[in-house]
């Protein structure tokens, strides 16, 4: 029972980390950029390119 | 009322500082040019109006020389902001007003924010604001974004100007009989085919006479031909500015500023480079001395936490393999990286002090002198310096280079700069194999990165037969006492990034690594029999000439492609040790001082991490160049690692 609960928690965290990483990659950042020198949030601006 | 306000100005005129002052945002502010390379938006309320402020990249003109210039121009034209706030550095009036005239000519309602008035006054100058406003034909508001003076007045003026948007009549510069004649003809030709406002049509006509490539692509005039008037048009604008700047700018008294005195030494051809070396050594001394102290404390906390967690998991009867995954895999890997957090924080505190004080801008200038001598673009050194932090934003700033070949070369060489993710590798190996000399060893690796980048750039330049020479134009900001707020924002962002990476990509890598090190096709096995060990053994022979041909080293390096810190977290998972246990484990696998240095050099130079590969693909828009970057860096790293090990082994 304890194993199952811990496994679910670890699995959940793993999926969360995976989703966050994939999302960041799609945005084109380094995976952690919340405030580096380059802001990547504006789709309109990217479309102009 | 909803208003859209665009912030436009020369690089380093204080746009982002002003934007942050209004919006309360914490965007990075750099005391040098080119910090903003994409636009940022923020919303504020003032007198019942909703204002969307848009901070655009710094530009010197709205001619299509660099991507930012094109983007800013397109933004102003296509998004039709209600008001353009042109931030002008009052301490550099003449140069800044060139852009002001171009903006006025575009026909959009402009308000000039005369920034850095505090600096002007401290220099003993005063500006006749009324006269300036009269000559430009637009409102001028004096302010200081840093001291937060004049900000409300600017907002009042923005709202007032937006209400008079339709009635706005910009001043018209008279370009002389010949050019004005052509403008008249062009205006009548364009207005027949394009339904645009009178102001925009005149601006288009001037641009066509200046042979603006972007405009010529959009406006086709089959029977029109004329010579290129861009030089004449530019000169007339400058003449117009000079005609009134002397009247506007009054000197009460003039004294040589501290910045001028300091620059005589710091940017001196002979003293500049030794000072840079001393500064960098000081950065590493701080990173190691203060960082190591806190890293030691953090290690104790993590070891104690790991012990308690293991005890708890055993007590609640969790399966043995899952305990191993959590303790050896996740905590080993993530913890193995987290213990370097104090060192990373110290590194960024030191770098941000240098940057905010205005010193880094001088480094770019110093390197420009050197790089111009070997025929390279000095501007390329700005992304290279940013590469000390992270290659991803560094490569994006390569956009500021006008020449496409320069951009490509800079993109190809920036990953050689030692980003902060490599730091844990240097700290770990130099502490074990070079005790007492960690500072020198880490410093030598940073220098190695710069030297390799420059050599590769020279080779690229020869092969690609680089086009026309471009020059570095950058304003040297005044030296200033670094602001604790700016440093705090910068360091907190970096610390947050580091922790986020530990919780995402390093967490994922540690779990995957634990699985491939615990299993093979037959089920759970000893680590040496695992799939991971087999994979490491398959690659290991490649690294034999470099002195670290073991499966452990090979597998760590392979995992390091996901992110360079993962080289260290992988080793923590493989050896099942934390900070203190690495020494005996590494020595047992055959590492010595020479092979350790070769390993660090290889880690510095080999294939960039996935995020960097992604950004190279995005910026070059070419799989060919992305693939090339991947393999050539691998080759360069192998070659240099091999030379270090083979020559080093003969000497030591």
mmCIF file with all atom_site columns, C-alpha atoms in Angstrom, chain B residues 272-436:
data_model
loop_
_atom_site.group_PDB
_atom_site.id
_atom_site.type_symbol
_atom_site.label_atom_id
_atom_site.label_alt_id
_atom_site.label_comp_id
_atom_site.label_asym_id
_atom_site.label_entity_id
_atom_site.label_seq_id
_atom_site.pdbx_PDB_ins_code
_atom_site.Cartn_x
_atom_site.Cartn_y
_atom_site.Cartn_z
_atom_site.occupancy
_atom_site.B_iso_or_equiv
_atom_site.pdbx_formal_charge
_atom_site.auth_seq_id
_atom_site.auth_comp_id
_atom_site.auth_asym_id
_atom_site.auth_atom_id
_atom_site.pdbx_PDB_model_num
ATOM 1   C CA . UNK B 1 272 ? 42.405 46.942 -20.007 1.00 0.00 ? 272 UNK B CA 1
ATOM 2   C CA . UNK B 1 273 ? 43.058 43.216 -20.495 1.00 0.00 ? 273 UNK B CA 1
ATOM 3   C CA . UNK B 1 274 ? 45.103 42.731 -17.252 1.00 0.00 ? 274 UNK B CA 1
ATOM 4   C CA . UNK B 1 275 ? 42.308 44.533 -15.354 1.00 0.00 ? 275 UNK B CA 1
ATOM 5   C CA . UNK B 1 276 ? 39.742 42.222 -16.963 1.00 0.00 ? 276 UNK B CA 1
ATOM 6   C CA . UNK B 1 277 ? 41.793 39.181 -15.893 1.00 0.00 ? 277 UNK B CA 1
ATOM 7   C CA . UNK B 1 278 ? 42.018 40.485 -12.308 1.00 0.00 ? 278 UNK B CA 1
ATOM 8   C CA . UNK B 1 279 ? 38.273 41.155 -12.258 1.00 0.00 ? 279 UNK B CA 1
ATOM 9   C CA . UNK B 1 280 ? 37.497 37.629 -13.453 1.00 0.00 ? 280 UNK B CA 1
ATOM 10  C CA . UNK B 1 281 ? 39.878 36.113 -10.886 1.00 0.00 ? 281 UNK B CA 1
ATOM 11  C CA . UNK B 1 282 ? 38.099 38.129 -8.205  1.00 0.00 ? 282 UNK B CA 1
ATOM 12  C CA . UNK B 1 283 ? 34.760 36.763 -9.470  1.00 0.00 ? 283 UNK B CA 1
ATOM 13  C CA . UNK B 1 284 ? 36.004 33.184 -9.091  1.00 0.00 ? 284 UNK B CA 1
ATOM 14  C CA . UNK B 1 285 ? 37.649 33.871 -5.729  1.00 0.00 ? 285 UNK B CA 1
ATOM 15  C CA . UNK B 1 286 ? 34.269 35.090 -4.447  1.00 0.00 ? 286 UNK B CA 1
ATOM 16  C CA . UNK B 1 287 ? 32.436 32.167 -6.080  1.00 0.00 ? 287 UNK B CA 1
ATOM 17  C CA . UNK B 1 288 ? 34.682 29.601 -4.437  1.00 0.00 ? 288 UNK B CA 1
ATOM 18  C CA . UNK B 1 289 ? 35.426 31.125 -1.032  1.00 0.00 ? 289 UNK B CA 1
ATOM 19  C CA . UNK B 1 290 ? 31.953 32.283 -0.017  1.00 0.00 ? 290 UNK B CA 1
ATOM 20  C CA . UNK B 1 291 ? 30.151 29.713 -2.192  1.00 0.00 ? 291 UNK B CA 1
ATOM 21  C CA . UNK B 1 292 ? 32.024 26.710 -0.798  1.00 0.00 ? 292 UNK B CA 1
ATOM 22  C CA . UNK B 1 293 ? 31.264 27.697 2.772   1.00 0.00 ? 293 UNK B CA 1
ATOM 23  C CA . UNK B 1 294 ? 27.507 27.715 2.167   1.00 0.00 ? 294 UNK B CA 1
ATOM 24  C CA . UNK B 1 295 ? 27.730 24.677 -0.139  1.00 0.00 ? 295 UNK B CA 1
ATOM 25  C CA . UNK B 1 296 ? 29.251 22.706 2.742   1.00 0.00 ? 296 UNK B CA 1
ATOM 26  C CA . UNK B 1 297 ? 26.358 23.669 5.012   1.00 0.00 ? 297 UNK B CA 1
ATOM 27  C CA . UNK B 1 298 ? 23.794 22.804 2.352   1.00 0.00 ? 298 UNK B CA 1
ATOM 28  C CA . UNK B 1 299 ? 25.452 19.418 1.801   1.00 0.00 ? 299 UNK B CA 1
ATOM 29  C CA . UNK B 1 300 ? 25.083 18.594 5.503   1.00 0.00 ? 300 UNK B CA 1
ATOM 30  C CA . UNK B 1 301 ? 21.396 19.519 5.370   1.00 0.00 ? 301 UNK B CA 1
ATOM 31  C CA . UNK B 1 302 ? 20.805 17.392 2.256   1.00 0.00 ? 302 UNK B CA 1
ATOM 32  C CA . UNK B 1 303 ? 22.663 14.371 3.687   1.00 0.00 ? 303 UNK B CA 1
ATOM 33  C CA . UNK B 1 304 ? 20.658 14.611 6.918   1.00 0.00 ? 304 UNK B CA 1
ATOM 34  C CA . UNK B 1 305 ? 17.399 14.968 4.951   1.00 0.00 ? 305 UNK B CA 1
ATOM 35  C CA . UNK B 1 306 ? 18.279 11.981 2.788   1.00 0.00 ? 306 UNK B CA 1
ATOM 36  C CA . UNK B 1 307 ? 18.991 9.886  5.945   1.00 0.00 ? 307 UNK B CA 1
ATOM 37  C CA . UNK B 1 308 ? 15.676 10.850 7.559   1.00 0.00 ? 308 UNK B CA 1
ATOM 38  C CA . UNK B 1 309 ? 13.721 10.207 4.379   1.00 0.00 ? 309 UNK B CA 1
ATOM 39  C CA . UNK B 1 310 ? 15.301 6.770  3.907   1.00 0.00 ? 310 UNK B CA 1
ATOM 40  C CA . UNK B 1 311 ? 14.508 5.870  7.511   1.00 0.00 ? 311 UNK B CA 1
ATOM 41  C CA . UNK B 1 312 ? 10.911 7.016  7.058   1.00 0.00 ? 312 UNK B CA 1
ATOM 42  C CA . UNK B 1 313 ? 10.449 5.061  3.815   1.00 0.00 ? 313 UNK B CA 1
ATOM 43  C CA . UNK B 1 314 ? 11.821 1.863  5.446   1.00 0.00 ? 314 UNK B CA 1
ATOM 44  C CA . UNK B 1 315 ? 9.521  2.376  8.426   1.00 0.00 ? 315 UNK B CA 1
ATOM 45  C CA . UNK B 1 316 ? 6.392  2.593  6.268   1.00 0.00 ? 316 UNK B CA 1
ATOM 46  C CA . UNK B 1 317 ? 7.480  -0.538 4.326   1.00 0.00 ? 317 UNK B CA 1
ATOM 47  C CA . UNK B 1 318 ? 8.078  0.955  0.902   1.00 0.00 ? 318 UNK B CA 1
ATOM 48  C CA . UNK B 1 319 ? 9.615  -1.531 -1.567  1.00 0.00 ? 319 UNK B CA 1
ATOM 49  C CA . UNK B 1 320 ? 13.420 -1.582 -1.570  1.00 0.00 ? 320 UNK B CA 1
ATOM 50  C CA . UNK B 1 321 ? 13.713 -0.709 -5.267  1.00 0.00 ? 321 UNK B CA 1
ATOM 51  C CA . UNK B 1 322 ? 11.511 2.359  -4.833  1.00 0.00 ? 322 UNK B CA 1
ATOM 52  C CA . UNK B 1 323 ? 13.599 3.543  -1.865  1.00 0.00 ? 323 UNK B CA 1
ATOM 53  C CA . UNK B 1 324 ? 16.688 3.163  -4.049  1.00 0.00 ? 324 UNK B CA 1
ATOM 54  C CA . UNK B 1 325 ? 14.986 5.173  -6.827  1.00 0.00 ? 325 UNK B CA 1
ATOM 55  C CA . UNK B 1 326 ? 14.118 7.992  -4.415  1.00 0.00 ? 326 UNK B CA 1
ATOM 56  C CA . UNK B 1 327 ? 17.330 8.078  -2.386  1.00 0.00 ? 327 UNK B CA 1
ATOM 57  C CA . UNK B 1 328 ? 20.029 7.055  -4.897  1.00 0.00 ? 328 UNK B CA 1
ATOM 58  C CA . UNK B 1 329 ? 18.291 8.239  -8.052  1.00 0.00 ? 329 UNK B CA 1
ATOM 59  C CA . UNK B 1 330 ? 16.228 11.334 -7.329  1.00 0.00 ? 330 UNK B CA 1
ATOM 60  C CA . UNK B 1 331 ? 17.828 12.731 -4.176  1.00 0.00 ? 331 UNK B CA 1
ATOM 61  C CA . UNK B 1 332 ? 21.299 11.701 -5.357  1.00 0.00 ? 332 UNK B CA 1
ATOM 62  C CA . UNK B 1 333 ? 20.863 13.392 -8.732  1.00 0.00 ? 333 UNK B CA 1
ATOM 63  C CA . UNK B 1 334 ? 18.847 16.468 -7.760  1.00 0.00 ? 334 UNK B CA 1
ATOM 64  C CA . UNK B 1 335 ? 20.730 16.918 -4.471  1.00 0.00 ? 335 UNK B CA 1
ATOM 65  C CA . UNK B 1 336 ? 24.037 16.470 -6.319  1.00 0.00 ? 336 UNK B CA 1
ATOM 66  C CA . UNK B 1 337 ? 23.173 19.618 -8.268  1.00 0.00 ? 337 UNK B CA 1
ATOM 67  C CA . UNK B 1 338 ? 21.461 21.602 -5.525  1.00 0.00 ? 338 UNK B CA 1
ATOM 68  C CA . UNK B 1 339 ? 24.593 21.624 -3.353  1.00 0.00 ? 339 UNK B CA 1
ATOM 69  C CA . UNK B 1 340 ? 26.246 23.889 -5.940  1.00 0.00 ? 340 UNK B CA 1
ATOM 70  C CA . UNK B 1 341 ? 23.480 26.476 -5.637  1.00 0.00 ? 341 UNK B CA 1
ATOM 71  C CA . UNK B 1 342 ? 25.486 28.746 -3.267  1.00 0.00 ? 342 UNK B CA 1
ATOM 72  C CA . UNK B 1 343 ? 28.412 28.782 -5.732  1.00 0.00 ? 343 UNK B CA 1
ATOM 73  C CA . UNK B 1 344 ? 26.102 29.627 -8.632  1.00 0.00 ? 344 UNK B CA 1
ATOM 74  C CA . UNK B 1 345 ? 24.416 32.385 -6.602  1.00 0.00 ? 345 UNK B CA 1
ATOM 75  C CA . UNK B 1 346 ? 27.841 33.863 -5.729  1.00 0.00 ? 346 UNK B CA 1
ATOM 76  C CA . UNK B 1 347 ? 28.931 33.714 -9.392  1.00 0.00 ? 347 UNK B CA 1
ATOM 77  C CA . UNK B 1 348 ? 25.843 35.655 -10.456 1.00 0.00 ? 348 UNK B CA 1
ATOM 78  C CA . UNK B 1 349 ? 26.152 38.174 -7.629  1.00 0.00 ? 349 UNK B CA 1
ATOM 79  C CA . UNK B 1 350 ? 29.687 38.932 -8.855  1.00 0.00 ? 350 UNK B CA 1
ATOM 80  C CA . UNK B 1 351 ? 28.732 39.038 -12.549 1.00 0.00 ? 351 UNK B CA 1
ATOM 81  C CA . UNK B 1 352 ? 25.708 41.263 -11.903 1.00 0.00 ? 352 UNK B CA 1
ATOM 82  C CA . UNK B 1 353 ? 27.850 43.700 -9.885  1.00 0.00 ? 353 UNK B CA 1
ATOM 83  C CA . UNK B 1 354 ? 30.238 43.977 -12.846 1.00 0.00 ? 354 UNK B CA 1
ATOM 84  C CA . UNK B 1 355 ? 27.358 44.372 -15.272 1.00 0.00 ? 355 UNK B CA 1
ATOM 85  C CA . UNK B 1 356 ? 25.326 46.873 -13.272 1.00 0.00 ? 356 UNK B CA 1
ATOM 86  C CA . UNK B 1 357 ? 28.357 49.008 -12.497 1.00 0.00 ? 357 UNK B CA 1
ATOM 87  C CA . UNK B 1 358 ? 28.913 49.504 -16.225 1.00 0.00 ? 358 UNK B CA 1
ATOM 88  C CA . UNK B 1 359 ? 32.132 47.483 -16.368 1.00 0.00 ? 359 UNK B CA 1
ATOM 89  C CA . UNK B 1 360 ? 30.897 44.748 -18.731 1.00 0.00 ? 360 UNK B CA 1
ATOM 90  C CA . UNK B 1 361 ? 30.155 47.337 -21.429 1.00 0.00 ? 361 UNK B CA 1
ATOM 91  C CA . UNK B 1 362 ? 33.847 48.304 -21.240 1.00 0.00 ? 362 UNK B CA 1
ATOM 92  C CA . UNK B 1 363 ? 34.831 44.646 -21.654 1.00 0.00 ? 363 UNK B CA 1
ATOM 93  C CA . UNK B 1 364 ? 32.824 44.499 -24.887 1.00 0.00 ? 364 UNK B CA 1
ATOM 94  C CA . UNK B 1 365 ? 34.624 47.643 -26.066 1.00 0.00 ? 365 UNK B CA 1
ATOM 95  C CA . UNK B 1 366 ? 38.021 46.241 -25.099 1.00 0.00 ? 366 UNK B CA 1
ATOM 96  C CA . UNK B 1 367 ? 37.327 43.021 -26.935 1.00 0.00 ? 367 UNK B CA 1
ATOM 97  C CA . UNK B 1 368 ? 36.105 45.002 -29.941 1.00 0.00 ? 368 UNK B CA 1
ATOM 98  C CA . UNK B 1 369 ? 39.558 46.563 -30.256 1.00 0.00 ? 369 UNK B CA 1
ATOM 99  C CA . UNK B 1 370 ? 41.111 43.082 -30.148 1.00 0.00 ? 370 UNK B CA 1
ATOM 100 C CA . UNK B 1 371 ? 38.534 41.406 -32.371 1.00 0.00 ? 371 UNK B CA 1
ATOM 101 C CA . UNK B 1 372 ? 38.681 44.146 -34.996 1.00 0.00 ? 372 UNK B CA 1
ATOM 102 C CA . UNK B 1 373 ? 42.416 43.555 -35.225 1.00 0.00 ? 373 UNK B CA 1
ATOM 103 C CA . UNK B 1 374 ? 41.790 39.952 -36.228 1.00 0.00 ? 374 UNK B CA 1
ATOM 104 C CA . UNK B 1 375 ? 38.976 41.009 -38.561 1.00 0.00 ? 375 UNK B CA 1
ATOM 105 C CA . UNK B 1 376 ? 36.011 39.984 -36.457 1.00 0.00 ? 376 UNK B CA 1
ATOM 106 C CA . UNK B 1 377 ? 32.953 41.956 -35.406 1.00 0.00 ? 377 UNK B CA 1
ATOM 107 C CA . UNK B 1 378 ? 33.363 43.299 -31.884 1.00 0.00 ? 378 UNK B CA 1
ATOM 108 C CA . UNK B 1 379 ? 29.604 43.265 -31.427 1.00 0.00 ? 379 UNK B CA 1
ATOM 109 C CA . UNK B 1 380 ? 29.827 39.463 -31.392 1.00 0.00 ? 380 UNK B CA 1
ATOM 110 C CA . UNK B 1 381 ? 31.479 39.682 -28.008 1.00 0.00 ? 381 UNK B CA 1
ATOM 111 C CA . UNK B 1 382 ? 28.255 40.910 -26.353 1.00 0.00 ? 382 UNK B CA 1
ATOM 112 C CA . UNK B 1 383 ? 26.401 37.600 -26.885 1.00 0.00 ? 383 UNK B CA 1
ATOM 113 C CA . UNK B 1 384 ? 29.635 35.850 -25.934 1.00 0.00 ? 384 UNK B CA 1
ATOM 114 C CA . UNK B 1 385 ? 29.728 37.628 -22.548 1.00 0.00 ? 385 UNK B CA 1
ATOM 115 C CA . UNK B 1 386 ? 26.035 36.860 -22.028 1.00 0.00 ? 386 UNK B CA 1
ATOM 116 C CA . UNK B 1 387 ? 26.988 33.226 -22.742 1.00 0.00 ? 387 UNK B CA 1
ATOM 117 C CA . UNK B 1 388 ? 28.691 33.168 -19.323 1.00 0.00 ? 388 UNK B CA 1
ATOM 118 C CA . UNK B 1 389 ? 25.154 33.030 -17.953 1.00 0.00 ? 389 UNK B CA 1
ATOM 119 C CA . UNK B 1 390 ? 23.254 30.827 -20.411 1.00 0.00 ? 390 UNK B CA 1
ATOM 120 C CA . UNK B 1 391 ? 23.795 30.120 -24.108 1.00 0.00 ? 391 UNK B CA 1
ATOM 121 C CA . UNK B 1 392 ? 20.079 30.343 -24.961 1.00 0.00 ? 392 UNK B CA 1
ATOM 122 C CA . UNK B 1 393 ? 19.501 34.101 -24.443 1.00 0.00 ? 393 UNK B CA 1
ATOM 123 C CA . UNK B 1 394 ? 23.085 34.731 -25.563 1.00 0.00 ? 394 UNK B CA 1
ATOM 124 C CA . UNK B 1 395 ? 22.426 33.171 -28.977 1.00 0.00 ? 395 UNK B CA 1
ATOM 125 C CA . UNK B 1 396 ? 19.210 35.174 -29.291 1.00 0.00 ? 396 UNK B CA 1
ATOM 126 C CA . UNK B 1 397 ? 21.081 38.438 -28.795 1.00 0.00 ? 397 UNK B CA 1
ATOM 127 C CA . UNK B 1 398 ? 23.190 37.559 -31.844 1.00 0.00 ? 398 UNK B CA 1
ATOM 128 C CA . UNK B 1 399 ? 20.208 39.052 -33.687 1.00 0.00 ? 399 UNK B CA 1
ATOM 129 C CA . UNK B 1 400 ? 21.645 42.473 -32.975 1.00 0.00 ? 400 UNK B CA 1
ATOM 130 C CA . UNK B 1 401 ? 24.356 41.794 -35.566 1.00 0.00 ? 401 UNK B CA 1
ATOM 131 C CA . UNK B 1 402 ? 23.525 43.363 -38.894 1.00 0.00 ? 402 UNK B CA 1
ATOM 132 C CA . UNK B 1 403 ? 25.451 40.980 -41.094 1.00 0.00 ? 403 UNK B CA 1
ATOM 133 C CA . UNK B 1 404 ? 23.907 37.518 -41.604 1.00 0.00 ? 404 UNK B CA 1
ATOM 134 C CA . UNK B 1 405 ? 27.297 35.778 -41.715 1.00 0.00 ? 405 UNK B CA 1
ATOM 135 C CA . UNK B 1 406 ? 28.347 37.511 -38.492 1.00 0.00 ? 406 UNK B CA 1
ATOM 136 C CA . UNK B 1 407 ? 25.120 36.293 -36.904 1.00 0.00 ? 407 UNK B CA 1
ATOM 137 C CA . UNK B 1 408 ? 25.773 32.731 -38.009 1.00 0.00 ? 408 UNK B CA 1
ATOM 138 C CA . UNK B 1 409 ? 29.401 32.759 -36.821 1.00 0.00 ? 409 UNK B CA 1
ATOM 139 C CA . UNK B 1 410 ? 28.354 34.184 -33.443 1.00 0.00 ? 410 UNK B CA 1
ATOM 140 C CA . UNK B 1 411 ? 25.639 31.538 -33.087 1.00 0.00 ? 411 UNK B CA 1
ATOM 141 C CA . UNK B 1 412 ? 28.193 28.847 -33.841 1.00 0.00 ? 412 UNK B CA 1
ATOM 142 C CA . UNK B 1 413 ? 30.818 30.065 -31.350 1.00 0.00 ? 413 UNK B CA 1
ATOM 143 C CA . UNK B 1 414 ? 28.671 31.286 -28.416 1.00 0.00 ? 414 UNK B CA 1
ATOM 144 C CA . UNK B 1 415 ? 28.133 27.759 -26.962 1.00 0.00 ? 415 UNK B CA 1
ATOM 145 C CA . UNK B 1 416 ? 31.910 27.569 -26.337 1.00 0.00 ? 416 UNK B CA 1
ATOM 146 C CA . UNK B 1 417 ? 31.507 30.239 -23.674 1.00 0.00 ? 417 UNK B CA 1
ATOM 147 C CA . UNK B 1 418 ? 31.339 28.639 -20.283 1.00 0.00 ? 418 UNK B CA 1
ATOM 148 C CA . UNK B 1 419 ? 27.732 28.868 -19.103 1.00 0.00 ? 419 UNK B CA 1
ATOM 149 C CA . UNK B 1 420 ? 26.847 28.537 -15.428 1.00 0.00 ? 420 UNK B CA 1
ATOM 150 C CA . UNK B 1 421 ? 25.679 24.922 -15.920 1.00 0.00 ? 421 UNK B CA 1
ATOM 151 C CA . UNK B 1 422 ? 29.313 23.894 -16.453 1.00 0.00 ? 422 UNK B CA 1
ATOM 152 C CA . UNK B 1 423 ? 30.294 25.409 -13.097 1.00 0.00 ? 423 UNK B CA 1
ATOM 153 C CA . UNK B 1 424 ? 29.324 22.357 -10.952 1.00 0.00 ? 424 UNK B CA 1
ATOM 154 C CA . UNK B 1 425 ? 31.656 20.204 -13.106 1.00 0.00 ? 425 UNK B CA 1
ATOM 155 C CA . UNK B 1 426 ? 34.583 22.590 -12.530 1.00 0.00 ? 426 UNK B CA 1
ATOM 156 C CA . UNK B 1 427 ? 33.860 22.944 -8.817  1.00 0.00 ? 427 UNK B CA 1
ATOM 157 C CA . UNK B 1 428 ? 33.637 19.182 -8.327  1.00 0.00 ? 428 UNK B CA 1
ATOM 158 C CA . UNK B 1 429 ? 36.717 18.170 -10.308 1.00 0.00 ? 429 UNK B CA 1
ATOM 159 C CA . UNK B 1 430 ? 38.975 21.079 -9.341  1.00 0.00 ? 430 UNK B CA 1
ATOM 160 C CA . UNK B 1 431 ? 38.174 20.591 -5.647  1.00 0.00 ? 431 UNK B CA 1
ATOM 161 C CA . UNK B 1 432 ? 39.210 16.937 -5.862  1.00 0.00 ? 432 UNK B CA 1
ATOM 162 C CA . UNK B 1 433 ? 42.149 17.081 -8.268  1.00 0.00 ? 433 UNK B CA 1
ATOM 163 C CA . UNK B 1 434 ? 43.436 20.650 -7.830  1.00 0.00 ? 434 UNK B CA 1
ATOM 164 C CA . UNK B 1 435 ? 42.908 21.490 -4.163  1.00 0.00 ? 435 UNK B CA 1
ATOM 165 C CA . UNK B 1 436 ? 43.919 25.073 -3.414  1.00 0.00 ? 436 UNK B CA 1
#
